[in-house]
PDB file of C-alpha atoms in Angstrom:
ATOM      1  CA  LEU Y 132      87.352  79.512 -76.301  1.00 84.00           C
ATOM      2  CA  ILE Y 133      87.575  80.712 -72.667  1.00 84.00           C
ATOM      3  CA  ALA Y 134      90.616  78.177 -71.907  1.00 84.00           C
ATOM      4  CA  GLY Y 135      91.831  79.342 -75.323  1.00 81.00           C
ATOM      5  CA  ILE Y 136      92.026  83.060 -74.419  1.00 80.00           C
ATOM      6  CA  ALA Y 137      93.665  82.107 -71.217  1.00 78.00           C
ATOM      7  CA  PHE Y 138      96.394  80.066 -72.724  1.00 75.00           C
ATOM      8  CA  GLY Y 139      97.058  82.700 -75.392  1.00 76.00           C
ATOM      9  CA  ARG Y 140      97.304  85.167 -72.944  1.00 80.00           C
ATOM     10  CA  GLN Y 141      99.775  83.294 -70.584  1.00 75.00           C
ATOM     11  CA  ALA Y 142     102.004  82.536 -73.889  1.00 74.00           C
ATOM     12  CA  LEU Y 143     101.924  86.391 -74.924  1.00 81.00           C
ATOM     13  CA  ALA Y 144     102.788  87.334 -71.257  1.00 79.00           C
ATOM     14  CA  ARG Y 145     105.959  85.023 -71.398  1.00 79.00           C
ATOM     15  CA  VAL Y 146     107.040  86.069 -74.919  1.00 81.00           C
ATOM     16  CA  ASP Y 147     106.635  90.170 -73.586  1.00 83.00           C
ATOM     17  CA  ALA Y 148     108.489  88.649 -70.307  1.00 81.00           C
ATOM     18  CA  VAL Y 149     111.182  87.606 -72.849  1.00 82.00           C
ATOM     19  CA  SER Y 150     111.288  90.480 -75.164  1.00 85.00           C
ATOM     20  CA  GLU Y 151     111.947  92.786 -72.430  1.00 84.00           C
ATOM     21  CA  ALA Y 152     114.675  91.072 -71.048  1.00 83.00           C
ATOM     22  CA  SER Y 153     116.070  90.811 -74.722  1.00 83.00           C
ATOM     23  CA  ARG Y 154     115.807  94.774 -75.125  1.00 85.00           C
ATOM     24  CA  GLU Y 155     117.539  95.123 -71.858  1.00 83.00           C
ATOM     25  CA  ILE Y 156     120.511  92.632 -72.708  1.00 81.00           C
ATOM     26  CA  MET Y 157     120.776  94.518 -75.870  1.00 81.00           C
ATOM     27  CA  ALA Y 158     121.075  97.919 -74.101  1.00 81.00           C
ATOM     28  CA  GLY Y 159     124.202  96.332 -72.494  1.00 77.00           C
ATOM     29  CA  ASP Y 160     122.855  94.750 -69.414  1.00 79.00           C
ATOM     30  CA  PHE Y 161     124.578  91.588 -69.847  1.00 76.00           C
ATOM     31  CA  SER Y 162     123.693  90.019 -66.092  1.00 82.00           C
ATOM     32  CA  ARG Y 163     120.016  89.859 -67.164  1.00 82.00           C
ATOM     33  CA  ARG Y 164     118.216  86.686 -68.095  1.00 84.00           C
ATOM     34  CA  LEU Y 165     115.259  85.209 -69.136  1.00 82.00           C
ATOM     35  CA  PRO Y 166     112.930  84.724 -66.913  1.00 81.00           C
ATOM     36  CA  LEU Y 167     111.641  81.271 -65.724  1.00 81.00           C
ATOM     37  CA  SER Y 168     108.052  80.092 -64.791  1.00 78.00           C
ATOM     38  CA  GLY Y 169     109.333  77.149 -62.752  1.00 79.00           C
ATOM     39  CA  THR Y 170     106.833  74.548 -64.880  1.00 77.00           C
ATOM     40  CA  GLY Y 171     109.776  72.992 -66.535  1.00 78.00           C
ATOM     41  CA  ASP Y 172     107.729  73.173 -69.725  1.00 78.00           C
ATOM     42  CA  GLU Y 173     109.254  73.909 -73.236  1.00 79.00           C
ATOM     43  CA  PHE Y 174     109.471  77.735 -72.548  1.00 79.00           C
ATOM     44  CA  ASP Y 175     111.525  76.874 -69.526  1.00 83.00           C
ATOM     45  CA  ARG Y 176     113.936  74.544 -71.213  1.00 86.00           C
ATOM     46  CA  LEU Y 177     114.542  77.057 -73.845  1.00 85.00           C
ATOM     47  CA  ALA Y 178     114.796  79.865 -71.697  1.00 84.00           C
ATOM     48  CA  ASP Y 179     117.248  77.855 -69.704  1.00 85.00           C
ATOM     49  CA  SER Y 180     119.340  77.209 -72.806  1.00 88.00           C
ATOM     50  CA  VAL Y 181     119.347  80.803 -73.659  1.00 86.00           C
ATOM     51  CA  ASN Y 182     120.409  81.744 -70.130  1.00 86.00           C
ATOM     52  CA  ALA Y 183     123.282  79.491 -69.942  1.00 87.00           C
ATOM     53  CA  MET Y 184     124.246  80.989 -73.411  1.00 87.00           C
ATOM     54  CA  LEU Y 185     124.286  84.374 -72.049  1.00 85.00           C
ATOM     55  CA  GLY Y 186     125.926  83.376 -69.082  1.00 84.00           C
ATOM     56  CA  ARG Y 187     129.035  82.219 -71.673  1.00 82.00           C
ATOM     57  CA  ILE Y 188     128.668  85.800 -73.289  1.00 82.00           C
ATOM     58  CA  GLU Y 189     128.869  87.610 -70.301  1.00 81.00           C
ATOM     59  CA  TYR Y 190     132.093  85.614 -69.202  1.00 77.00           C
ATOM     60  CA  LEU Y 191     133.832  86.408 -72.810  1.00 73.00           C
ATOM     61  CA  MET Y 192     132.820  89.889 -72.591  1.00 77.00           C
ATOM     62  CA  GLU Y 193     134.355  90.450 -69.237  1.00 74.00           C
ATOM     63  CA  ASN Y 194     137.226  88.759 -70.216  1.00 67.00           C
ATOM     64  CA  LEU Y 195     137.581  90.886 -73.697  1.00 68.00           C
ATOM     65  CA  ARG Y 196     137.208  93.786 -71.347  1.00 69.00           C
ATOM     66  CA  ALA Y 197     139.751  92.830 -69.117  1.00 64.00           C
ATOM     67  CA  VAL Y 198     142.303  91.532 -71.658  1.00 63.00           C
ATOM     68  CA  GLY Y 199     141.510  94.957 -73.701  1.00 65.00           C
ATOM     69  CA  ASP Y 200     142.894  96.972 -70.334  1.00 64.00           C
ATOM     70  CA  GLU Y 201     145.807  94.769 -69.870  1.00 64.00           C
ATOM     71  CA  ILE Y 202     147.045  95.026 -73.664  1.00 68.00           C
ATOM     72  CA  ALA Y 203     146.522  98.630 -72.929  1.00 69.00           C
ATOM     73  CA  HIS Y 204     148.608  98.530 -69.984  1.00 66.00           C
ATOM     74  CA  ASP Y 205     151.420  96.463 -71.077  1.00 67.00           C
ATOM     75  CA  LEU Y 206     152.055  98.317 -74.483  1.00 72.00           C
ATOM     76  CA  ARG Y 207     151.820 101.550 -72.775  1.00 76.00           C
ATOM     77  CA  SER Y 208     155.419 101.380 -70.745  1.00 72.00           C
ATOM     78  CA  PRO Y 209     157.270  99.864 -73.853  1.00 73.00           C
ATOM     79  CA  LEU Y 210     155.552 102.573 -75.997  1.00 80.00           C
ATOM     80  CA  ALA Y 211     156.275 105.338 -73.862  1.00 81.00           C
ATOM     81  CA  ARG Y 212     159.861 104.194 -73.207  1.00 80.00           C
ATOM     82  CA  LEU Y 213     160.542 104.006 -76.711  1.00 82.00           C
ATOM     83  CA  ARG Y 214     159.274 107.850 -77.566  1.00 83.00           C
ATOM     84  CA  GLU Y 215     161.307 108.873 -74.406  1.00 83.00           C
ATOM     85  CA  THR Y 216     164.499 106.791 -76.058  1.00 81.00           C
ATOM     86  CA  LEU Y 217     163.785 108.711 -79.625  1.00 81.00           C
ATOM     87  CA  GLU Y 218     162.875 112.202 -78.094  1.00 82.00           C
ATOM     88  CA  LEU Y 219     166.720 111.971 -76.340  1.00 78.00           C
ATOM     89  CA  ALA Y 220     168.305 110.673 -79.320  1.00 78.00           C
ATOM     90  CA  LEU Y 221     167.223 113.599 -81.612  1.00 79.00           C
ATOM     91  CA  ARG Y 222     168.414 116.061 -78.563  1.00 78.00           C
ATOM     92  CA  GLU Y 223     171.732 114.382 -78.467  1.00 71.00           C
ATOM     93  CA  PRO Y 224     174.548 115.601 -80.880  1.00 72.00           C
ATOM     94  CA  ASP Y 225     177.031 112.753 -79.987  1.00 78.00           C
ATOM     95  CA  PRO Y 226     176.864 109.893 -82.736  1.00 78.00           C
ATOM     96  CA  ALA Y 227     177.917 107.102 -80.601  1.00 78.00           C
ATOM     97  CA  GLN Y 228     175.032 108.036 -78.056  1.00 78.00           C
ATOM     98  CA  THR Y 229     172.462 108.442 -80.772  1.00 79.00           C
ATOM     99  CA  GLU Y 230     173.590 104.941 -82.349  1.00 81.00           C
ATOM    100  CA  ALA Y 231     172.944 103.354 -78.463  1.00 82.00           C
ATOM    101  CA  ALA Y 232     169.588 105.252 -78.260  1.00 80.00           C
ATOM    102  CA  ILE Y 233     168.647 103.626 -81.421  1.00 81.00           C
ATOM    103  CA  GLY Y 234     169.499 100.391 -80.392  1.00 83.00           C
ATOM    104  CA  GLU Y 235     167.494 100.692 -77.279  1.00 82.00           C
ATOM    105  CA  ALA Y 236     164.648 101.879 -79.206  1.00 83.00           C
ATOM    106  CA  VAL Y 237     164.662  98.716 -81.522  1.00 84.00           C
ATOM    107  CA  SER Y 238     164.747  96.627 -78.367  1.00 82.00           C
ATOM    108  CA  GLN Y 239     161.610  98.672 -77.113  1.00 79.00           C
ATOM    109  CA  ALA Y 240     160.102  98.010 -80.675  1.00 82.00           C
ATOM    110  CA  ASP Y 241     160.694  94.515 -80.516  1.00 81.00           C
ATOM    111  CA  ALA Y 242     159.319  93.829 -77.049  1.00 76.00           C
ATOM    112  CA  ALA Y 243     155.887  95.459 -78.155  1.00 78.00           C
ATOM    113  CA  LEU Y 244     155.891  93.253 -81.442  1.00 79.00           C
ATOM    114  CA  ALA Y 245     156.349  90.191 -79.354  1.00 75.00           C
ATOM    115  CA  LEU Y 246     153.804  90.873 -77.321  1.00 72.00           C
ATOM    116  CA  CYS Y 247     151.430  91.511 -80.231  1.00 75.00           C
ATOM    117  CA  GLY Y 248     152.784  88.294 -81.645  1.00 74.00           C
ATOM    118  CA  ALA Y 249     151.594  86.130 -78.457  1.00 70.00           C
ATOM    119  CA  ILE Y 250     148.378  87.777 -78.690  1.00 70.00           C
ATOM    120  CA  LEU Y 251     148.036  86.530 -82.755  1.00 72.00           C
ATOM    121  CA  ARG Y 252     149.311  83.111 -81.491  1.00 72.00           C
ATOM    122  CA  LEU Y 253     147.216  82.721 -78.726  1.00 70.00           C
ATOM    123  CA  SER Y 254     143.898  83.881 -80.893  1.00 70.00           C
ATOM    124  CA  GLN Y 255     145.134  81.262 -83.782  1.00 69.00           C
ATOM    125  CA  ILE Y 256     145.088  78.407 -81.239  1.00 75.00           C
ATOM    126  CA  GLU Y 257     142.059  79.395 -79.759  1.00 66.00           C
ATOM    127  CA  THR Y 258     140.032  79.095 -82.822  1.00 67.00           C
ATOM    128  CA  GLY Y 259     141.159  75.514 -83.594  1.00 67.00           C
ATOM    129  CA  ALA Y 260     142.532  76.487 -87.043  1.00 66.00           C
ATOM    130  CA  ARG Y 261     145.771  74.314 -86.371  1.00 70.00           C
ATOM    131  CA  ARG Y 262     143.941  71.283 -86.098  1.00 77.00           C
ATOM    132  CA  ALA Y 263     144.012  70.522 -89.863  1.00 76.00           C
ATOM    133  CA  SER Y 264     147.828  69.991 -89.173  1.00 77.00           C
ATOM    134  CA  PHE Y 265     147.268  67.365 -87.014  1.00 87.00           C
ATOM    135  CA  THR Y 266     149.456  63.997 -87.558  1.00 88.00           C
ATOM    136  CA  GLY Y 267     150.819  61.292 -85.409  1.00 89.00           C
ATOM    137  CA  ILE Y 268     153.305  62.285 -83.125  1.00 92.00           C
ATOM    138  CA  ASP Y 269     156.414  60.389 -81.481  1.00 93.00           C
ATOM    139  CA  LEU Y 270     156.057  62.452 -78.462  1.00 94.00           C
ATOM    140  CA  SER Y 271     158.861  60.587 -76.784  1.00 94.00           C
ATOM    141  CA  ARG Y 272     161.355  61.752 -79.625  1.00 94.00           C
ATOM    142  CA  LEU Y 273     160.015  65.385 -79.783  1.00 95.00           C
ATOM    143  CA  LEU Y 274     160.647  65.522 -75.785  1.00 96.00           C
ATOM    144  CA  THR Y 275     163.926  63.886 -75.674  1.00 95.00           C
ATOM    145  CA  ARG Y 276     165.256  66.277 -78.245  1.00 94.00           C
ATOM    146  CA  LEU Y 277     163.754  69.325 -76.374  1.00 94.00           C
ATOM    147  CA  ALA Y 278     165.525  67.597 -72.861  1.00 94.00           C
ATOM    148  CA  GLU Y 279     168.848  67.481 -74.892  1.00 93.00           C
ATOM    149  CA  THR Y 280     168.496  71.040 -75.377  1.00 93.00           C
ATOM    150  CA  TYR Y 281     167.363  72.228 -72.184  1.00 93.00           C
ATOM    151  CA  GLU Y 282     170.418  70.119 -70.463  1.00 92.00           C
ATOM    152  CA  THR Y 283     172.864  72.418 -71.733  1.00 91.00           C
ATOM    153  CA  VAL Y 284     170.870  75.456 -71.322  1.00 90.00           C
ATOM    154  CA  ALA Y 285     170.235  74.361 -67.633  1.00 91.00           C
ATOM    155  CA  GLU Y 286     173.884  73.685 -67.127  1.00 90.00           C
ATOM    156  CA  GLU Y 287     174.985  77.285 -68.513  1.00 89.00           C
ATOM    157  CA  GLY Y 288     172.205  78.705 -66.123  1.00 89.00           C
ATOM    158  CA  GLY Y 289     173.095  76.807 -62.856  1.00 91.00           C
ATOM    159  CA  TYR Y 290     169.830  74.623 -62.799  1.00 93.00           C
ATOM    160  CA  ASP Y 291     169.671  71.038 -62.106  1.00 93.00           C
ATOM    161  CA  PHE Y 292     167.526  69.544 -64.985  1.00 94.00           C
ATOM    162  CA  THR Y 293     166.697  66.033 -65.336  1.00 95.00           C
ATOM    163  CA  ALA Y 294     164.427  64.392 -67.688  1.00 95.00           C
ATOM    164  CA  THR Y 295     162.869  60.657 -67.450  1.00 96.00           C
ATOM    165  CA  ILE Y 296     160.744  59.969 -70.814  1.00 96.00           C
ATOM    166  CA  ALA Y 297     159.125  56.688 -71.314  1.00 94.00           C
ATOM    167  CA  PRO Y 298     159.720  55.179 -75.172  1.00 93.00           C
ATOM    168  CA  ASP Y 299     156.925  55.119 -77.849  1.00 90.00           C
ATOM    169  CA  LEU Y 300     154.566  57.341 -76.502  1.00 92.00           C
ATOM    170  CA  ALA Y 301     152.351  58.534 -79.374  1.00 92.00           C
ATOM    171  CA  ILE Y 302     149.679  61.130 -79.741  1.00 93.00           C
ATOM    172  CA  ALA Y 303     147.850  63.147 -82.493  1.00 90.00           C
ATOM    173  CA  GLY Y 304     148.908  66.984 -82.558  1.00 90.00           C
ATOM    174  CA  ASP Y 305     150.871  69.782 -84.105  1.00 89.00           C
ATOM    175  CA  ALA Y 306     154.916  69.201 -83.861  1.00 90.00           C
ATOM    176  CA  ALA Y 307     155.523  72.948 -83.852  1.00 88.00           C
ATOM    177  CA  LEU Y 308     152.814  73.986 -81.156  1.00 89.00           C
ATOM    178  CA  LEU Y 309     153.587  70.993 -78.808  1.00 93.00           C
ATOM    179  CA  ASN Y 310     157.552  71.963 -79.258  1.00 92.00           C
ATOM    180  CA  GLN Y 311     156.312  75.668 -78.062  1.00 89.00           C
ATOM    181  CA  LEU Y 312     154.066  74.123 -75.345  1.00 91.00           C
ATOM    182  CA  PHE Y 313     156.863  72.207 -73.696  1.00 94.00           C
ATOM    183  CA  ALA Y 314     159.552  75.004 -74.166  1.00 92.00           C
ATOM    184  CA  ASN Y 315     157.323  77.429 -72.450  1.00 89.00           C
ATOM    185  CA  LEU Y 316     156.781  75.612 -69.562  1.00 93.00           C
ATOM    186  CA  ILE Y 317     160.480  74.235 -68.913  1.00 93.00           C
ATOM    187  CA  GLU Y 318     161.383  78.157 -69.787  1.00 90.00           C
ATOM    188  CA  ASN Y 319     158.559  79.443 -67.376  1.00 89.00           C
ATOM    189  CA  ALA Y 320     159.898  76.728 -64.243  1.00 90.00           C
ATOM    190  CA  MET Y 321     163.429  78.240 -64.904  1.00 90.00           C
ATOM    191  CA  THR Y 322     162.492  81.912 -64.745  1.00 87.00           C
ATOM    192  CA  HIS Y 323     160.215  81.730 -61.699  1.00 86.00           C
ATOM    193  CA  ALA Y 324     161.910  78.725 -59.716  1.00 88.00           C
ATOM    194  CA  GLY Y 325     165.453  80.801 -59.512  1.00 85.00           C
ATOM    195  CA  VAL Y 326     168.780  79.898 -60.137  1.00 86.00           C
ATOM    196  CA  GLY Y 327     170.097  76.419 -58.738  1.00 88.00           C
ATOM    197  CA  ALA Y 328     166.393  75.224 -58.847  1.00 91.00           C
ATOM    198  CA  ARG Y 329     165.967  71.389 -59.908  1.00 93.00           C
ATOM    199  CA  ILE Y 330     163.615  71.283 -62.707  1.00 95.00           C
ATOM    200  CA  GLY Y 331     162.081  67.927 -63.791  1.00 95.00           C
ATOM    201  CA  LEU Y 332     160.313  66.466 -67.151  1.00 96.00           C
ATOM    202  CA  LEU Y 333     158.474  63.521 -66.555  1.00 96.00           C
ATOM    203  CA  ALA Y 334     156.545  61.599 -69.575  1.00 96.00           C
ATOM    204  CA  ARG Y 335     154.900  58.350 -69.031  1.00 95.00           C
ATOM    205  CA  ARG Y 336     151.962  56.384 -70.384  1.00 93.00           C
ATOM    206  CA  GLN Y 337     149.122  55.940 -67.915  1.00 89.00           C
ATOM    207  CA  PRO Y 338     146.224  53.096 -68.499  1.00 85.00           C
ATOM    208  CA  GLY Y 339     142.754  53.795 -68.959  1.00 72.00           C
ATOM    209  CA  SER Y 340     140.051  52.957 -66.284  1.00 60.00           C
ATOM    210  CA  GLY Y 341     136.389  52.197 -67.673  1.00 51.00           C
ATOM    211  CA  SER Y 342     135.198  54.132 -70.625  1.00 52.00           C
ATOM    212  CA  ASN Y 343     138.377  56.378 -70.094  1.00 66.00           C
ATOM    213  CA  GLY Y 344     140.759  55.514 -72.779  1.00 76.00           C
ATOM    214  CA  ALA Y 345     144.743  55.403 -72.036  1.00 86.00           C
ATOM    215  CA  THR Y 346     146.384  58.787 -71.968  1.00 92.00           C
ATOM    216  CA  VAL Y 347     150.106  60.233 -71.880  1.00 94.00           C
ATOM    217  CA  GLU Y 348     150.876  62.163 -69.017  1.00 95.00           C
ATOM    218  CA  VAL Y 349     153.712  64.945 -69.177  1.00 96.00           C
ATOM    219  CA  ARG Y 350     154.800  66.555 -65.656  1.00 96.00           C
ATOM    220  CA  ILE Y 351     156.866  69.886 -65.644  1.00 95.00           C
ATOM    221  CA  THR Y 352     158.366  70.141 -62.151  1.00 95.00           C
ATOM    222  CA  ASP Y 353     160.345  72.672 -60.096  1.00 93.00           C
ATOM    223  CA  ASP Y 354     161.331  73.075 -56.450  1.00 91.00           C
ATOM    224  CA  GLY Y 355     160.744  77.338 -56.222  1.00 90.00           C
ATOM    225  CA  PRO Y 356     158.122  79.248 -54.619  1.00 90.00           C
ATOM    226  CA  GLY Y 357     155.069  77.770 -56.566  1.00 88.00           C
ATOM    227  CA  ILE Y 358     151.788  79.506 -57.246  1.00 88.00           C
ATOM    228  CA  PRO Y 359     149.261  79.232 -53.944  1.00 87.00           C
ATOM    229  CA  ALA Y 360     146.047  77.505 -55.040  1.00 86.00           C
ATOM    230  CA  ILE Y 361     143.651  80.564 -54.309  1.00 88.00           C
ATOM    231  CA  ARG Y 362     146.115  82.320 -56.909  1.00 83.00           C
ATOM    232  CA  ARG Y 363     146.094  80.004 -59.990  1.00 81.00           C
ATOM    233  CA  SER Y 364     143.388  81.117 -61.995  1.00 80.00           C
ATOM    234  CA  GLU Y 365     145.073  84.544 -61.764  1.00 77.00           C
ATOM    235  CA  ALA Y 366     148.132  82.979 -63.046  1.00 77.00           C
ATOM    236  CA  MET Y 367     146.205  81.027 -65.988  1.00 77.00           C
ATOM    237  CA  ARG Y 368     144.407  84.607 -66.974  1.00 74.00           C
ATOM    238  CA  ARG Y 369     146.042  86.269 -69.897  1.00 64.00           C
ATOM    239  CA  PHE Y 370     148.922  88.825 -68.792  1.00 61.00           C
ATOM    240  CA  GLY Y 371     148.277  87.671 -65.298  1.00 56.00           C
ATOM    241  CA  ARG Y 372     151.487  88.355 -63.438  1.00 57.00           C
ATOM    242  CA  LEU Y 373     151.591  87.384 -59.926  1.00 57.00           C
ATOM    243  CA  ASP Y 374     153.499  90.067 -57.629  1.00 49.00           C
ATOM    244  CA  ARG Y 375     156.969  88.449 -57.786  1.00 51.00           C
ATOM    245  CA  ALA Y 376     156.827  88.048 -61.482  1.00 46.00           C
ATOM    246  CA  ARG Y 377     156.080  91.776 -62.574  1.00 43.00           C
ATOM    247  CA  HIS Y 378     159.584  92.796 -62.442  1.00 47.00           C
ATOM    248  CA  ALA Y 379     160.857  89.826 -64.779  1.00 51.00           C
ATOM    249  CA  ALA Y 380     160.884  89.718 -68.484  1.00 52.00           C
ATOM    250  CA  GLY Y 381     157.718  88.636 -70.326  1.00 51.00           C
ATOM    251  CA  HIS Y 382     153.886  89.592 -70.188  1.00 56.00           C
ATOM    252  CA  GLY Y 383     152.358  86.863 -68.579  1.00 61.00           C
ATOM    253  CA  MET Y 384     151.377  85.145 -71.729  1.00 72.00           C
ATOM    254  CA  GLY Y 385     153.335  81.587 -70.859  1.00 75.00           C
ATOM    255  CA  LEU Y 386     150.922  79.829 -68.998  1.00 85.00           C
ATOM    256  CA  PRO Y 387     147.857  80.716 -70.977  1.00 84.00           C
ATOM    257  CA  LEU Y 388     149.231  80.190 -74.152  1.00 84.00           C
ATOM    258  CA  ALA Y 389     150.441  76.579 -72.810  1.00 88.00           C
ATOM    259  CA  ALA Y 390     146.753  75.930 -71.847  1.00 88.00           C
ATOM    260  CA  ALA Y 391     145.400  76.859 -75.067  1.00 86.00           C
ATOM    261  CA  ILE Y 392     147.706  74.553 -76.828  1.00 89.00           C
ATOM    262  CA  ALA Y 393     146.702  71.856 -74.407  1.00 91.00           C
ATOM    263  CA  ASP Y 394     143.370  72.677 -75.092  1.00 88.00           C
ATOM    264  CA  LEU Y 395     143.592  72.384 -78.884  1.00 88.00           C
ATOM    265  CA  HIS Y 396     145.129  68.840 -78.516  1.00 91.00           C
ATOM    266  CA  ASP Y 397     142.232  67.680 -76.236  1.00 90.00           C
ATOM    267  CA  ALA Y 398     144.383  67.618 -73.222  1.00 93.00           C
ATOM    268  CA  THR Y 399     143.910  68.263 -69.385  1.00 93.00           C
ATOM    269  CA  PHE Y 400     146.087  71.043 -67.836  1.00 93.00           C
ATOM    270  CA  ALA Y 401     146.123  71.485 -63.918  1.00 93.00           C
ATOM    271  CA  LEU Y 402     148.745  72.859 -61.585  1.00 93.00           C
ATOM    272  CA  GLU Y 403     149.775  71.423 -58.492  1.00 93.00           C
ATOM    273  CA  ASP Y 404     152.207  71.591 -55.705  1.00 93.00           C
ATOM    274  CA  THR Y 405     155.479  69.665 -55.989  1.00 91.00           C
ATOM    275  CA  GLU Y 406     155.792  69.194 -52.434  1.00 91.00           C
ATOM    276  CA  PRO Y 407     153.191  70.751 -50.418  1.00 88.00           C
ATOM    277  CA  THR Y 408     154.823  69.951 -47.099  1.00 87.00           C
ATOM    278  CA  ARG Y 409     157.811  72.150 -48.100  1.00 87.00           C
ATOM    279  CA  ALA Y 410     158.098  76.043 -46.996  1.00 86.00           C
ATOM    280  CA  GLN Y 411     158.639  76.200 -51.097  1.00 88.00           C
ATOM    281  CA  PRO Y 412     156.328  73.815 -52.444  1.00 91.00           C
ATOM    282  CA  GLY Y 413     157.615  74.323 -55.990  1.00 92.00           C
ATOM    283  CA  LEU Y 414     155.146  74.295 -58.797  1.00 93.00           C
ATOM    284  CA  THR Y 415     154.060  70.910 -60.933  1.00 94.00           C
ATOM    285  CA  VAL Y 416     152.409  71.081 -64.399  1.00 95.00           C
ATOM    286  CA  VAL Y 417     150.563  68.514 -65.215  1.00 95.00           C
ATOM    287  CA  LEU Y 418     149.269  67.380 -68.610  1.00 95.00           C
ATOM    288  CA  ARG Y 419     147.278  64.440 -69.660  1.00 94.00           C
ATOM    289  CA  PHE Y 420     146.842  63.702 -73.584  1.00 94.00           C
ATOM    290  CA  PRO Y 421     144.690  61.202 -75.054  1.00 91.00           C
ATOM    291  CA  ALA Y 422     147.094  58.167 -76.109  1.00 86.00           C
ATOM    292  CA  ASN Y 423     146.753  57.386 -79.977  1.00 71.00           C
ATOM    293  CA  LEU Y 424     148.724  54.452 -80.973  1.00 54.00           C
ATOM    294  CA  THR Y 425     147.100  53.834 -84.172  1.00 54.00           C
ATOM    295  CA  LEU Y 426     148.096  56.889 -86.185  1.00 47.00           C
ATOM    296  CA  ARG Y 427     151.292  56.776 -88.104  1.00 41.00           C
ATOM    297  CA  ARG Y 428     154.147  58.862 -86.210  1.00 40.00           C
ATOM    298  CA  SER Y 429     156.213  61.985 -87.909  1.00 38.00           C
TER     299      SER Y 429
END
């Protein structure tokens, strides 16, 4: 009887501790965690799993707050300029000036809508809703068509663009999203590497080793200023824009959107220096997709 009472009180004490921690979490303290006794028993294993879940929730909440602040910041400027443009148009008696002001207002409204559209696309991709449209993709053909398009763009813009694409590269995926992924990365390289930069596209098959299957590796390289290793996580964050990119067009959604599309396709996404020994090391985006040669290509 005494042993039963002791065990019961011990269990109730741990339940009370969990209840107290839960109340603090519900009150807004997301850094709070369930207490562990250190015995490694069932209560500790359950608390450890719940603490891991709370850690993930805390990260998502902090990310949500940061994204909300940056959405407000990024929308504030175009909306303020839009209001100012329309106010000036109301005061301007010259019809030609009024027409020009209305055209500028439309452009600013389009910029705000483009930001909202990028956020919605990213949210849709992160939910995994597009997996239902996955088919066998001939990645070699998709990249070849994309390269032909950007060869013309690069020539007109003053870039040196080269593409080396191995034949018969096949993966499972969504062709429209993959096209957007690689187009975003090539355009991002052109924007930030500067006019005259060398942009490269390399696609090849990598054999598997051990339990790891074969992969399809795609590299997009440039010889621009690159991104320092300590700032790459900032560049990957939604609306994350490094100092030199803040005056360029865009909202800092290119890399996060590309990474989300890669994750949807079970691909790894990494940023590396193109040539670490150079003063301008450049940037290489490395993607590795699971190779799938059994699916019918489309």
